[in-house]
Coordinates of C-alpha atoms in Angstrom, one line a residue:
M1 CA 111.9 -94.5 143.2
L2 CA 110.4 -94.5 146.6
F3 CA 106.9 -94.4 145.0
W4 CA 107.4 -97.5 142.9
I5 CA 108.9 -99.4 146.0
L6 CA 105.7 -98.5 147.9
V7 CA 103.5 -99.6 144.9
A8 CA 105.4 -102.9 144.7
A9 CA 105.0 -103.6 148.4
L10 CA 101.3 -102.7 148.4
T11 CA 100.8 -105.0 145.4
A12 CA 102.6 -107.9 147.0
A13 CA 100.6 -107.4 150.3
L14 CA 97.4 -107.3 148.3
A15 CA 98.3 -110.4 146.4
V16 CA 99.0 -112.4 149.7
I17 CA 95.7 -111.2 151.2
L18 CA 93.8 -112.5 148.1
L19 CA 95.8 -115.7 147.9
Y20 CA 95.6 -116.7 151.6
P21 CA 92.0 -117.9 151.5
L22 CA 92.6 -120.1 148.4
L23 CA 95.9 -121.7 149.8
R24 CA 94.1 -122.1 153.2
G25 CA 91.2 -123.7 151.6
A26 CA 93.2 -126.4 149.7
K27 CA 95.3 -127.2 152.8
A28 CA 92.0 -127.5 154.9
A29 CA 90.5 -129.9 152.4
N30 CA 93.7 -132.1 152.5
N31 CA 93.8 -132.0 156.3
I32 CA 90.2 -133.1 156.5
R33 CA 90.7 -136.2 154.4
A34 CA 93.9 -137.1 156.1
G35 CA 92.1 -136.7 159.5
E36 CA 89.2 -139.0 158.5
A37 CA 91.6 -141.8 157.4
A38 CA 93.5 -141.5 160.7
V39 CA 90.3 -141.8 162.6
Y40 CA 89.3 -144.9 160.8
R41 CA 92.7 -146.6 161.4
D42 CA 92.4 -145.8 165.0
Q43 CA 89.0 -147.5 165.1
L44 CA 90.5 -150.6 163.5
R45 CA 93.1 -150.8 166.3
E46 CA 90.5 -150.2 169.0
L47 CA 88.4 -153.0 167.4
D48 CA 91.3 -155.4 167.8
R49 CA 91.7 -154.4 171.4
D50 CA 87.9 -154.9 172.2
L51 CA 88.0 -158.3 170.4
N52 CA 91.1 -159.4 172.4
G53 CA 89.6 -158.1 175.6
G54 CA 86.4 -160.1 175.1
L55 CA 84.2 -157.0 174.8
I56 CA 82.7 -158.0 171.5
T57 CA 82.3 -161.3 169.6
A58 CA 84.2 -162.3 166.5
E59 CA 81.1 -161.9 164.4
E60 CA 80.5 -158.4 165.7
A61 CA 84.2 -157.6 165.1
D62 CA 84.2 -158.8 161.4
Y63 CA 81.0 -156.7 160.7
A64 CA 82.5 -153.6 162.2
R65 CA 85.9 -154.1 160.6
A66 CA 84.1 -154.5 157.2
E67 CA 82.3 -151.2 157.7
I68 CA 85.3 -149.2 158.8
G69 CA 87.3 -150.7 156.0
R70 CA 84.7 -149.6 153.4
R71 CA 84.8 -146.1 154.8
L72 CA 88.6 -146.0 154.8
I73 CA 88.7 -147.2 151.2
A74 CA 86.1 -144.6 150.3
V75 CA 88.3 -141.8 151.8
S76 CA 91.5 -143.1 150.2
A77 CA 89.7 -143.4 146.8
D78 CA 88.3 -139.9 146.9
E79 CA 91.8 -138.3 147.4
P80 CA 93.3 -138.9 144.0
A81 CA 90.1 -138.2 142.1
E82 CA 89.2 -134.9 143.7
T83 CA 92.6 -133.3 144.5
P84 CA 93.7 -132.5 141.0
K85 CA 90.6 -130.6 140.1
P86 CA 90.7 -127.9 142.8
A87 CA 94.6 -127.8 142.3
R88 CA 94.1 -126.8 138.6
H89 CA 91.4 -124.2 139.6
H90 CA 93.8 -122.8 142.3
R91 CA 96.7 -122.6 139.8
F92 CA 94.6 -120.5 137.4
T93 CA 93.3 -118.2 140.2
E94 CA 96.8 -117.8 141.7
A95 CA 98.2 -116.8 138.3
F96 CA 95.4 -114.4 137.7
V97 CA 96.0 -112.7 141.1
L98 CA 99.7 -112.7 140.8
L99 CA 100.1 -111.7 137.3
V100 CA 96.9 -110.4 135.6
L101 CA 95.6 -108.0 138.3
P102 CA 99.0 -106.1 139.0
V103 CA 99.7 -105.9 135.2
L104 CA 96.1 -104.7 134.5
G105 CA 96.4 -102.1 137.4
L106 CA 99.8 -100.9 136.1
C107 CA 98.5 -100.5 132.6
L108 CA 95.5 -98.4 133.8
Y109 CA 97.8 -96.3 136.0
L110 CA 100.3 -95.6 133.1
T111 CA 97.4 -94.7 130.7
T112 CA 95.1 -92.7 132.9
G113 CA 96.3 -92.2 136.4
R114 CA 99.7 -90.9 136.4
P115 CA 99.9 -87.3 137.9
D116 CA 102.5 -86.2 135.2
L117 CA 100.0 -87.0 132.4
P118 CA 98.7 -83.9 130.4
S119 CA 95.2 -82.9 131.0
Q120 CA 92.5 -83.4 128.5
P121 CA 93.0 -81.1 125.5
L122 CA 91.1 -77.8 125.8
E123 CA 89.6 -78.3 122.4
A124 CA 88.0 -81.5 123.5
R125 CA 86.6 -79.9 126.6
L126 CA 85.3 -76.9 124.6
E127 CA 83.3 -79.2 122.4
N128 CA 81.4 -80.5 125.4
P129 CA 81.7 -78.0 128.3
G130 CA 78.8 -79.3 130.3
N131 CA 78.2 -77.2 133.4
D132 CA 81.9 -76.3 133.8
V133 CA 81.8 -72.5 134.2
A134 CA 85.5 -72.2 133.6
V135 CA 85.2 -73.9 130.3
L136 CA 82.2 -71.9 129.3
I137 CA 84.1 -68.7 130.0
T138 CA 87.1 -69.9 128.0
K139 CA 84.8 -70.7 125.0
A140 CA 83.2 -67.3 125.2
E141 CA 86.6 -65.6 125.4
R142 CA 87.8 -67.5 122.3
H143 CA 84.8 -66.4 120.4
L144 CA 85.3 -62.8 121.5
A145 CA 88.9 -63.0 120.6
E146 CA 87.9 -63.8 117.1
K147 CA 84.9 -61.5 117.1
P148 CA 85.7 -58.6 119.5
D149 CA 82.7 -56.5 118.1
D150 CA 80.2 -59.1 119.3
G151 CA 78.4 -56.8 121.8
K152 CA 76.0 -59.6 122.8
G153 CA 78.9 -61.8 123.7
W154 CA 80.3 -59.1 126.0
D155 CA 76.9 -58.5 127.5
V156 CA 76.5 -62.2 128.4
L157 CA 80.1 -62.6 129.7
A158 CA 80.2 -59.4 131.9
P159 CA 77.8 -60.7 134.7
I160 CA 79.5 -64.1 134.6
Y161 CA 82.8 -62.5 135.3
F162 CA 81.3 -60.6 138.1
R163 CA 79.7 -63.7 139.7
T164 CA 83.0 -65.4 139.5
M165 CA 84.8 -62.5 141.3
R166 CA 86.8 -61.5 138.2
V167 CA 85.8 -57.9 138.7
N168 CA 88.5 -56.4 136.5
D169 CA 87.5 -58.6 133.6
A170 CA 83.8 -57.8 134.3
Q171 CA 84.6 -54.0 134.1
V172 CA 86.2 -54.4 130.7
A173 CA 83.3 -56.6 129.5
Y174 CA 80.6 -54.0 130.6
R175 CA 82.5 -51.2 129.0
N176 CA 82.7 -53.1 125.7
A177 CA 79.1 -54.0 125.9
I178 CA 78.1 -50.4 126.5
R179 CA 80.4 -49.2 123.6
L180 CA 79.0 -51.8 121.1
L181 CA 75.4 -52.0 122.3
G182 CA 74.9 -48.7 123.9
P183 CA 74.1 -47.8 127.6
S184 CA 71.3 -49.5 129.4
P185 CA 70.3 -49.5 133.1
V186 CA 71.4 -53.0 133.6
R187 CA 74.8 -52.5 131.9
L188 CA 75.5 -49.2 133.7
D189 CA 74.5 -50.6 137.1
G190 CA 76.7 -53.6 136.5
L191 CA 79.7 -51.4 135.5
A192 CA 79.1 -49.3 138.6
E193 CA 79.1 -52.4 140.8
T194 CA 82.4 -53.6 139.3
L195 CA 83.9 -50.1 140.0
M196 CA 82.7 -50.3 143.6
A197 CA 84.0 -53.9 144.0
V198 CA 87.4 -52.8 142.9
S199 CA 87.3 -50.0 145.5
D200 CA 86.2 -52.2 148.4
G201 CA 82.5 -51.2 148.3
V202 CA 83.2 -47.5 148.1
V203 CA 81.0 -45.6 145.7
T204 CA 83.7 -43.7 143.8
E205 CA 83.0 -40.6 141.8
E206 CA 83.3 -42.5 138.6
A207 CA 80.8 -45.0 139.8
R208 CA 78.5 -42.2 140.8
Q209 CA 78.6 -40.6 137.5
V210 CA 77.7 -44.0 135.9
L211 CA 74.8 -44.4 138.3
E212 CA 73.5 -40.9 137.4
Q213 CA 73.7 -41.8 133.8
S214 CA 71.6 -44.9 134.6
L215 CA 69.0 -42.7 136.4
T216 CA 68.6 -40.6 133.3
L217 CA 67.6 -43.6 131.4
E218 CA 65.4 -45.0 134.2
P219 CA 64.6 -42.5 136.9
D220 CA 62.9 -45.0 139.2
N221 CA 65.8 -47.5 139.0
P222 CA 66.0 -48.7 142.7
R223 CA 69.5 -50.2 142.2
A224 CA 71.1 -47.0 141.1
R225 CA 69.1 -44.8 143.6
F226 CA 70.3 -47.1 146.5
Y227 CA 74.0 -46.8 145.5
I228 CA 73.7 -43.0 145.0
A229 CA 72.2 -42.7 148.5
L230 CA 75.0 -45.0 149.8
S231 CA 77.6 -42.6 148.3
M232 CA 76.1 -39.7 150.3
E233 CA 76.3 -41.8 153.5
Q234 CA 80.0 -42.7 152.8
A235 CA 80.8 -39.0 152.1
G236 CA 79.6 -38.1 155.6
R237 CA 76.3 -36.4 154.5
P238 CA 73.7 -38.4 156.7
D239 CA 70.9 -36.0 156.2
E240 CA 71.1 -36.1 152.5
A241 CA 71.6 -39.9 152.6
R242 CA 68.6 -40.3 154.9
Q243 CA 66.4 -38.4 152.6
A244 CA 67.5 -40.3 149.6
F245 CA 67.0 -43.6 151.4
E246 CA 63.6 -42.5 152.6
A247 CA 62.6 -41.4 149.1
L248 CA 63.5 -44.9 147.8
A249 CA 61.6 -46.6 150.6
K250 CA 58.5 -44.6 149.7
Q251 CA 58.6 -45.5 146.1
S252 CA 59.3 -49.2 146.9
P253 CA 56.5 -51.8 147.2
A254 CA 55.8 -53.0 150.6
D255 CA 57.1 -56.4 149.7
A256 CA 60.3 -55.1 147.9
P257 CA 63.3 -57.5 148.7
W258 CA 65.6 -54.4 149.0
L259 CA 63.4 -52.6 151.6
P260 CA 64.9 -54.2 154.7
L261 CA 68.4 -53.1 153.6
V262 CA 67.0 -49.6 152.8
N263 CA 65.4 -49.4 156.2
E264 CA 68.7 -50.3 157.9
H265 CA 70.5 -47.4 156.2
I266 CA 67.6 -45.0 157.1
A267 CA 68.0 -46.0 160.8
M268 CA 71.8 -45.6 160.6
N269 CA 71.4 -42.1 159.4
G270 CA 69.0 -41.1 162.1
G271 CA 65.6 -41.8 160.6
A272 CA 62.8 -44.0 161.4
K273 CA 62.3 -47.2 159.4
S274 CA 59.6 -46.9 156.7
G275 CA 57.3 -49.8 156.9
A276 CA 59.6 -51.7 159.2
N277 CA 58.4 -54.2 161.8
L278 CA 59.5 -52.3 164.9
A279 CA 58.5 -55.3 167.0
A280 CA 61.0 -57.5 165.3
P281 CA 63.5 -59.1 167.6
G282 CA 66.4 -56.7 168.4
N283 CA 64.9 -53.5 167.2
P284 CA 65.4 -50.6 169.7
T285 CA 62.4 -49.4 171.6
Q286 CA 61.3 -45.7 171.8
Q287 CA 62.8 -45.7 175.4
D288 CA 66.2 -47.0 174.1
V289 CA 66.3 -44.2 171.6
A290 CA 65.3 -41.5 174.2
A291 CA 67.9 -42.9 176.6
A292 CA 70.7 -43.0 174.0
E293 CA 70.2 -39.3 173.3
T294 CA 71.1 -38.3 177.0
M295 CA 74.1 -40.5 177.3
S296 CA 77.8 -39.8 176.9
A297 CA 79.7 -41.1 174.0
G298 CA 81.2 -43.9 176.0
D299 CA 78.0 -45.0 177.6
R300 CA 76.2 -44.9 174.3
Q301 CA 78.8 -47.1 172.8
Q302 CA 78.4 -49.6 175.6
M303 CA 74.6 -49.6 175.3
I304 CA 75.0 -50.2 171.5
R305 CA 77.2 -53.2 172.2
G306 CA 74.7 -54.5 174.7
M307 CA 71.8 -54.1 172.1
V308 CA 73.9 -55.9 169.5
E309 CA 74.6 -58.8 171.8
S310 CA 71.0 -58.9 172.8
L311 CA 69.9 -59.1 169.1
D312 CA 72.5 -61.8 168.5
A313 CA 71.0 -63.9 171.3
K314 CA 67.5 -63.3 170.1
L315 CA 68.4 -64.3 166.5
S316 CA 70.0 -67.5 167.8
E317 CA 66.6 -68.4 169.4
E318 CA 64.5 -67.1 166.4
P319 CA 66.6 -67.2 163.3
N320 CA 63.7 -66.6 160.9
N321 CA 64.2 -62.7 161.0
F322 CA 65.9 -61.5 157.9
E323 CA 65.8 -57.8 158.9
G324 CA 67.6 -58.9 162.2
W325 CA 70.4 -60.6 160.4
V326 CA 71.0 -57.6 158.1
R327 CA 71.0 -55.4 161.3
L328 CA 73.3 -57.7 163.2
V329 CA 75.9 -58.1 160.3
R330 CA 76.0 -54.3 159.8
S331 CA 76.1 -53.6 163.5
Y332 CA 79.2 -55.9 164.0
A333 CA 80.8 -54.2 161.0
V334 CA 80.2 -50.7 162.3
L335 CA 81.8 -51.9 165.6
N336 CA 84.8 -53.0 163.6
D337 CA 84.3 -56.6 164.7
K338 CA 84.8 -58.4 161.4
D339 CA 85.1 -61.9 162.8
R340 CA 81.7 -61.7 164.5
A341 CA 80.2 -60.0 161.4
A342 CA 81.5 -63.0 159.3
G343 CA 80.0 -65.4 161.9
A344 CA 76.7 -63.6 161.9
L345 CA 76.7 -63.7 158.0
K346 CA 77.2 -67.4 158.0
R347 CA 74.4 -68.0 160.5
G348 CA 72.1 -65.7 158.5
L349 CA 72.9 -67.6 155.3
A350 CA 72.1 -70.8 157.1
A351 CA 68.5 -69.4 157.8
F352 CA 68.3 -67.7 154.4
P353 CA 70.4 -69.6 151.8
P354 CA 71.9 -67.7 148.9
P355 CA 69.8 -69.1 146.1
G356 CA 66.9 -67.1 147.6
E357 CA 66.6 -63.3 147.2
Q358 CA 67.2 -62.6 150.9
G359 CA 70.3 -64.8 150.8
R360 CA 71.7 -62.8 147.9
Q361 CA 71.0 -59.5 149.7
L362 CA 73.1 -60.8 152.7
L363 CA 75.9 -61.6 150.3
A364 CA 75.5 -58.1 148.7
L365 CA 75.7 -56.5 152.1
A366 CA 78.8 -58.5 153.1
R367 CA 80.6 -57.2 149.9
E368 CA 79.5 -53.7 150.7
L369 CA 80.9 -53.9 154.1
G370 CA 84.2 -55.6 153.2
I371 CA 83.2 -58.9 155.0
A372 CA 84.8 -62.1 153.7
T373 CA 82.2 -64.5 152.2
E374 CA 84.6 -67.4 151.6
G375 CA 83.1 -70.5 153.4
A376 CA 80.0 -68.5 154.6
T377 CA 77.6 -70.7 152.6
Q378 CA 79.1 -74.0 153.8

């Protein structure tokens, strides 16, 4: 009830605002004509006073009286001829404003604007989904519900599920695609990533087995080799992890988009970055490494924090350093400072937007480290 009272009040206020110039215009026109007639009558009285005072002759008074009378007659004659026409126009306009516009607005609201109206039928939206990902997914799901043995449908739907963060559905879709179409490196790697996403970035034993199966089909698969090396790192086997990452770096082209991330893991596990730009902003010098080896655990931790803050400051001045952003995000995550890690991720994505390969790598790193990506791309 309160809603309709507010609607009625707003409608009345709007009608008054629209009618005010019209009413004011008619009144102003009448006032102008009345004012002109009053001026001419005053002039006639002044003329008589001037004549009685001897200021003008009788001949001059007659001439002036004739001219003022002519103008007064003209004003009086215009009033009945012109007044009805704008009055009819105003009545029509007033009726339109007071009746037609509110009724038209109410009809449009009742037919299309009410919040309690049901949404457009799904069938109608499925006929023309456009770029609506949710409708496209629903259409594919309906198709697969009717034809669950359509392996190609599962193969297409699985990565869409994963990109929309429906990892459990993506896992089911990958398993169905593998069952119906057979294993392939792409499907096996996708399944492994869904298993890791469910476990917050941890390479589980099942995910490792899936990745090893992928390597039997494609021994040089960099994606599977990276995750297997990561599983060694997570299991607390830094030497094996470093060797696996170094082997991956050696087989990778110099311009491989995943090489900076591999180099970060090599450094984290005690190795030297392969093909890395050691002069890049924020990278430790040889003196830093040597000094860290002689420090106590507390001093080493303090030194690391200082280096991370120094890297952060340098990246603020020179943001075009992808490897530096990867290192900064990972460093904050290792220091268990998730807020700064999320902030560094957002700044890194501003320099390297997600549509690009480097931006996608930053998002992949964030998922691996358990860093929230909501709002990072805004």
